[in-house]
JSON list of C-alpha atoms in Angstrom, two decimals:
[
{"chain": "G", "resi": 1, "resn": "UNK", "atom": "CA", "xyz": [9.79, 4.76, -1.22]},
{"chain": "G", "resi": 2, "resn": "UNK", "atom": "CA", "xyz": [12.98, 3.28, -2.61]},
{"chain": "G", "resi": 3, "resn": "UNK", "atom": "CA", "xyz": [13.70, 1.33, 0.58]},
{"chain": "G", "resi": 4, "resn": "UNK", "atom": "CA", "xyz": [10.18, -0.24, 0.47]},
{"chain": "G", "resi": 5, "resn": "UNK", "atom": "CA", "xyz": [10.75, -1.19, -3.21]},
{"chain": "G", "resi": 6, "resn": "UNK", "atom": "CA", "xyz": [14.07, -2.76, -2.26]},
{"chain": "G", "resi": 7, "resn": "UNK", "atom": "CA", "xyz": [12.25, -4.84, 0.37]},
{"chain": "G", "resi": 8, "resn": "UNK", "atom": "CA", "xyz": [9.61, -5.85, -2.13]},
{"chain": "G", "resi": 9, "resn": "UNK", "atom": "CA", "xyz": [12.31, -6.87, -4.72]},
{"chain": "G", "resi": 10, "resn": "UNK", "atom": "CA", "xyz": [13.81, -9.13, -2.08]},
{"chain": "G", "resi": 11, "resn": "UNK", "atom": "CA", "xyz": [10.32, -10.61, -1.75]},
{"chain": "G", "resi": 12, "resn": "UNK", "atom": "CA", "xyz": [10.08, -11.16, -5.49]},
{"chain": "G", "resi": 13, "resn": "UNK", "atom": "CA", "xyz": [13.63, -12.80, -5.48]},
{"chain": "G", "resi": 14, "resn": "UNK", "atom": "CA", "xyz": [12.80, -15.05, -2.64]},
{"chain": "G", "resi": 15, "resn": "UNK", "atom": "CA", "xyz": [9.52, -16.22, -4.38]},
{"chain": "G", "resi": 16, "resn": "UNK", "atom": "CA", "xyz": [11.34, -16.77, -7.68]},
{"chain": "G", "resi": 17, "resn": "UNK", "atom": "CA", "xyz": [13.98, -18.87, -5.90]},
{"chain": "G", "resi": 18, "resn": "UNK", "atom": "CA", "xyz": [11.40, -21.25, -4.61]},
{"chain": "G", "resi": 19, "resn": "UNK", "atom": "CA", "xyz": [10.49, -24.40, -6.50]},
{"chain": "G", "resi": 20, "resn": "UNK", "atom": "CA", "xyz": [7.16, -24.14, -8.28]},
{"chain": "G", "resi": 21, "resn": "UNK", "atom": "CA", "xyz": [4.22, -24.55, -5.78]},
{"chain": "G", "resi": 22, "resn": "UNK", "atom": "CA", "xyz": [6.81, -24.44, -2.91]},
{"chain": "G", "resi": 23, "resn": "UNK", "atom": "CA", "xyz": [6.25, -20.97, -1.35]},
{"chain": "G", "resi": 24, "resn": "UNK", "atom": "CA", "xyz": [6.43, -21.36, 2.43]},
{"chain": "G", "resi": 25, "resn": "UNK", "atom": "CA", "xyz": [3.34, -19.99, 4.32]},
{"chain": "G", "resi": 26, "resn": "UNK", "atom": "CA", "xyz": [5.45, -17.56, 6.35]},
{"chain": "G", "resi": 27, "resn": "UNK", "atom": "CA", "xyz": [7.06, -15.85, 3.30]},
{"chain": "G", "resi": 28, "resn": "UNK", "atom": "CA", "xyz": [6.04, -12.51, 2.07]},
{"chain": "G", "resi": 29, "resn": "UNK", "atom": "CA", "xyz": [4.62, -12.50, -1.38]},
{"chain": "G", "resi": 30, "resn": "UNK", "atom": "CA", "xyz": [3.79, -9.69, -3.76]},
{"chain": "G", "resi": 31, "resn": "UNK", "atom": "CA", "xyz": [0.15, -9.13, -4.36]},
{"chain": "G", "resi": 32, "resn": "UNK", "atom": "CA", "xyz": [-1.94, -6.75, -6.36]},
{"chain": "G", "resi": 33, "resn": "UNK", "atom": "CA", "xyz": [-1.77, -4.13, -3.55]},
{"chain": "G", "resi": 34, "resn": "UNK", "atom": "CA", "xyz": [1.97, -3.45, -4.18]},
{"chain": "G", "resi": 35, "resn": "UNK", "atom": "CA", "xyz": [1.40, -2.88, -7.87]},
{"chain": "G", "resi": 36, "resn": "UNK", "atom": "CA", "xyz": [-1.59, -0.64, -7.20]},
{"chain": "G", "resi": 37, "resn": "UNK", "atom": "CA", "xyz": [0.53, 1.33, -4.74]},
{"chain": "G", "resi": 38, "resn": "UNK", "atom": "CA", "xyz": [3.14, 1.99, -7.51]},
{"chain": "G", "resi": 39, "resn": "UNK", "atom": "CA", "xyz": [0.47, 3.15, -9.91]},
{"chain": "G", "resi": 40, "resn": "UNK", "atom": "CA", "xyz": [-0.96, 5.56, -7.13]},
{"chain": "G", "resi": 41, "resn": "UNK", "atom": "CA", "xyz": [2.58, 6.85, -6.53]},
{"chain": "G", "resi": 42, "resn": "UNK", "atom": "CA", "xyz": [3.19, 7.34, -10.29]},
{"chain": "G", "resi": 43, "resn": "UNK", "atom": "CA", "xyz": [-0.21, 9.19, -10.69]},
{"chain": "G", "resi": 44, "resn": "UNK", "atom": "CA", "xyz": [0.84, 11.53, -7.94]},
{"chain": "G", "resi": 45, "resn": "UNK", "atom": "CA", "xyz": [4.18, 12.29, -9.59]},
{"chain": "G", "resi": 46, "resn": "UNK", "atom": "CA", "xyz": [2.60, 12.66, -12.99]},
{"chain": "G", "resi": 47, "resn": "UNK", "atom": "CA", "xyz": [0.42, 15.53, -11.61]},
{"chain": "G", "resi": 48, "resn": "UNK", "atom": "CA", "xyz": [3.70, 17.58, -11.34]},
{"chain": "G", "resi": 49, "resn": "UNK", "atom": "CA", "xyz": [4.91, 16.69, -14.83]},
{"chain": "G", "resi": 50, "resn": "UNK", "atom": "CA", "xyz": [4.17, 17.90, -18.41]},
{"chain": "G", "resi": 51, "resn": "UNK", "atom": "CA", "xyz": [2.89, 15.31, -20.84]},
{"chain": "G", "resi": 52, "resn": "UNK", "atom": "CA", "xyz": [5.55, 13.76, -22.96]},
{"chain": "G", "resi": 53, "resn": "UNK", "atom": "CA", "xyz": [5.91, 14.98, -26.65]},
{"chain": "G", "resi": 54, "resn": "UNK", "atom": "CA", "xyz": [8.84, 12.80, -27.45]},
{"chain": "G", "resi": 55, "resn": "UNK", "atom": "CA", "xyz": [11.00, 9.93, -26.13]},
{"chain": "G", "resi": 56, "resn": "UNK", "atom": "CA", "xyz": [13.36, 10.82, -23.42]},
{"chain": "G", "resi": 57, "resn": "UNK", "atom": "CA", "xyz": [17.14, 10.11, -23.58]},
{"chain": "G", "resi": 58, "resn": "UNK", "atom": "CA", "xyz": [18.51, 8.33, -20.54]},
{"chain": "G", "resi": 59, "resn": "UNK", "atom": "CA", "xyz": [20.47, 11.37, -19.22]},
{"chain": "G", "resi": 60, "resn": "UNK", "atom": "CA", "xyz": [20.48, 13.70, -16.27]},
{"chain": "G", "resi": 61, "resn": "UNK", "atom": "CA", "xyz": [21.88, 13.73, -12.74]},
{"chain": "G", "resi": 62, "resn": "UNK", "atom": "CA", "xyz": [23.46, 10.48, -11.27]},
{"chain": "G", "resi": 63, "resn": "UNK", "atom": "CA", "xyz": [20.22, 9.74, -9.41]},
{"chain": "G", "resi": 64, "resn": "UNK", "atom": "CA", "xyz": [18.23, 9.99, -12.55]},
{"chain": "G", "resi": 65, "resn": "UNK", "atom": "CA", "xyz": [20.77, 8.04, -14.66]},
{"chain": "G", "resi": 66, "resn": "UNK", "atom": "CA", "xyz": [20.65, 5.26, -12.04]},
{"chain": "G", "resi": 67, "resn": "UNK", "atom": "CA", "xyz": [16.85, 5.15, -12.32]},
{"chain": "G", "resi": 68, "resn": "UNK", "atom": "CA", "xyz": [17.13, 4.76, -16.06]},
{"chain": "G", "resi": 69, "resn": "UNK", "atom": "CA", "xyz": [19.47, 1.82, -15.49]},
{"chain": "G", "resi": 70, "resn": "UNK", "atom": "CA", "xyz": [17.21, 0.32, -12.83]},
{"chain": "G", "resi": 71, "resn": "UNK", "atom": "CA", "xyz": [14.24, 0.68, -15.21]},
{"chain": "G", "resi": 72, "resn": "UNK", "atom": "CA", "xyz": [16.11, -1.31, -17.96]},
{"chain": "G", "resi": 73, "resn": "UNK", "atom": "CA", "xyz": [17.16, -3.99, -15.27]},
{"chain": "G", "resi": 74, "resn": "UNK", "atom": "CA", "xyz": [13.54, -4.29, -14.16]},
{"chain": "G", "resi": 75, "resn": "UNK", "atom": "CA", "xyz": [12.32, -4.65, -17.77]},
{"chain": "G", "resi": 76, "resn": "UNK", "atom": "CA", "xyz": [14.89, -7.43, -18.24]},
{"chain": "G", "resi": 77, "resn": "UNK", "atom": "CA", "xyz": [13.59, -9.16, -15.12]},
{"chain": "G", "resi": 78, "resn": "UNK", "atom": "CA", "xyz": [10.07, -8.77, -16.36]},
{"chain": "G", "resi": 79, "resn": "UNK", "atom": "CA", "xyz": [11.07, -10.44, -19.68]},
{"chain": "G", "resi": 80, "resn": "UNK", "atom": "CA", "xyz": [12.68, -13.31, -17.77]},
{"chain": "G", "resi": 81, "resn": "UNK", "atom": "CA", "xyz": [9.55, -13.73, -15.56]},
{"chain": "G", "resi": 82, "resn": "UNK", "atom": "CA", "xyz": [7.35, -13.78, -18.65]},
{"chain": "G", "resi": 83, "resn": "UNK", "atom": "CA", "xyz": [9.48, -16.42, -20.08]},
{"chain": "G", "resi": 84, "resn": "UNK", "atom": "CA", "xyz": [8.84, -18.50, -16.93]},
{"chain": "G", "resi": 85, "resn": "UNK", "atom": "CA", "xyz": [5.21, -17.67, -16.90]},
{"chain": "G", "resi": 86, "resn": "UNK", "atom": "CA", "xyz": [4.18, -21.16, -15.77]},
{"chain": "G", "resi": 87, "resn": "UNK", "atom": "CA", "xyz": [6.42, -20.78, -12.69]},
{"chain": "G", "resi": 88, "resn": "UNK", "atom": "CA", "xyz": [5.91, -17.13, -11.77]},
{"chain": "G", "resi": 89, "resn": "UNK", "atom": "CA", "xyz": [2.59, -15.76, -10.44]},
{"chain": "G", "resi": 90, "resn": "UNK", "atom": "CA", "xyz": [0.91, -13.13, -12.61]},
{"chain": "G", "resi": 91, "resn": "UNK", "atom": "CA", "xyz": [1.21, -10.61, -9.65]},
{"chain": "G", "resi": 92, "resn": "UNK", "atom": "CA", "xyz": [4.98, -10.83, -9.84]},
{"chain": "G", "resi": 93, "resn": "UNK", "atom": "CA", "xyz": [4.96, -10.06, -13.54]},
{"chain": "G", "resi": 94, "resn": "UNK", "atom": "CA", "xyz": [2.55, -7.24, -13.13]},
{"chain": "G", "resi": 95, "resn": "UNK", "atom": "CA", "xyz": [4.54, -5.77, -10.20]},
{"chain": "G", "resi": 96, "resn": "UNK", "atom": "CA", "xyz": [7.69, -5.73, -12.33]},
{"chain": "G", "resi": 97, "resn": "UNK", "atom": "CA", "xyz": [5.82, -4.09, -15.22]},
{"chain": "G", "resi": 98, "resn": "UNK", "atom": "CA", "xyz": [4.51, -1.40, -12.94]},
{"chain": "G", "resi": 99, "resn": "UNK", "atom": "CA", "xyz": [7.92, -0.95, -11.17]},
{"chain": "G", "resi": 100, "resn": "UNK", "atom": "CA", "xyz": [9.72, -0.28, -14.46]},
{"chain": "G", "resi": 101, "resn": "UNK", "atom": "CA", "xyz": [7.17, 2.45, -15.28]},
{"chain": "G", "resi": 102, "resn": "UNK", "atom": "CA", "xyz": [7.58, 3.73, -11.73]},
{"chain": "G", "resi": 103, "resn": "UNK", "atom": "CA", "xyz": [11.41, 3.99, -12.23]},
{"chain": "G", "resi": 104, "resn": "UNK", "atom": "CA", "xyz": [10.76, 6.10, -15.47]},
{"chain": "G", "resi": 105, "resn": "UNK", "atom": "CA", "xyz": [8.24, 8.42, -13.90]},
{"chain": "G", "resi": 106, "resn": "UNK", "atom": "CA", "xyz": [10.42, 8.90, -10.71]},
{"chain": "G", "resi": 107, "resn": "UNK", "atom": "CA", "xyz": [13.34, 9.84, -12.88]},
{"chain": "G", "resi": 108, "resn": "UNK", "atom": "CA", "xyz": [11.20, 12.44, -14.68]},
{"chain": "G", "resi": 109, "resn": "UNK", "atom": "CA", "xyz": [9.93, 13.66, -11.42]},
{"chain": "G", "resi": 110, "resn": "UNK", "atom": "CA", "xyz": [13.37, 14.15, -9.84]},
{"chain": "G", "resi": 111, "resn": "UNK", "atom": "CA", "xyz": [14.57, 15.97, -13.02]},
{"chain": "G", "resi": 112, "resn": "UNK", "atom": "CA", "xyz": [11.59, 18.38, -12.72]},
{"chain": "G", "resi": 113, "resn": "UNK", "atom": "CA", "xyz": [12.08, 18.91, -8.95]},
{"chain": "G", "resi": 114, "resn": "UNK", "atom": "CA", "xyz": [15.83, 19.58, -9.48]},
{"chain": "G", "resi": 115, "resn": "UNK", "atom": "CA", "xyz": [14.93, 22.21, -12.24]},
{"chain": "G", "resi": 116, "resn": "UNK", "atom": "CA", "xyz": [16.69, 20.30, -14.92]},
{"chain": "G", "resi": 117, "resn": "UNK", "atom": "CA", "xyz": [15.41, 19.81, -18.48]},
{"chain": "G", "resi": 118, "resn": "UNK", "atom": "CA", "xyz": [14.75, 16.38, -19.96]},
{"chain": "G", "resi": 119, "resn": "UNK", "atom": "CA", "xyz": [16.82, 15.48, -23.02]},
{"chain": "G", "resi": 120, "resn": "UNK", "atom": "CA", "xyz": [14.29, 14.66, -25.74]},
{"chain": "G", "resi": 121, "resn": "UNK", "atom": "CA", "xyz": [15.06, 12.34, -28.68]},
{"chain": "G", "resi": 122, "resn": "UNK", "atom": "CA", "xyz": [15.01, 14.01, -32.04]},
{"chain": "G", "resi": 123, "resn": "UNK", "atom": "CA", "xyz": [14.16, 11.88, -35.11]},
{"chain": "G", "resi": 124, "resn": "UNK", "atom": "CA", "xyz": [17.07, 11.42, -37.50]},
{"chain": "G", "resi": 125, "resn": "UNK", "atom": "CA", "xyz": [15.62, 13.68, -40.20]},
{"chain": "G", "resi": 126, "resn": "UNK", "atom": "CA", "xyz": [15.12, 16.56, -37.79]},
{"chain": "G", "resi": 127, "resn": "UNK", "atom": "CA", "xyz": [18.52, 16.64, -36.01]},
{"chain": "G", "resi": 128, "resn": "UNK", "atom": "CA", "xyz": [21.05, 19.37, -36.67]}
]
């Protein structure tokens, strides 16, 4: 799963490096299928998870912590892509949006599979 996502991110990077309207025919480009696949994978993982009752603090095993970092990096890339909306295809922006959600759900799923507990955020007035 992660190796495929890495491949797709290289496709996104290659496309974004091309001048507007200059994507070579032989180049792989991200379409709606890749974003839909991420949603399908998320839905499968969510079946194993309890619904959220609070925000989650970005903690956990090294793998999960790295997924939280990856999620924030992908969110940043999505913001940059949105700022370049005229030069970036909507499928790329949609893919990045779904990928950040995917990183979040995958981190939760790994936490559950490892038998660890998620660190939930507690509002200021309710903390010890």
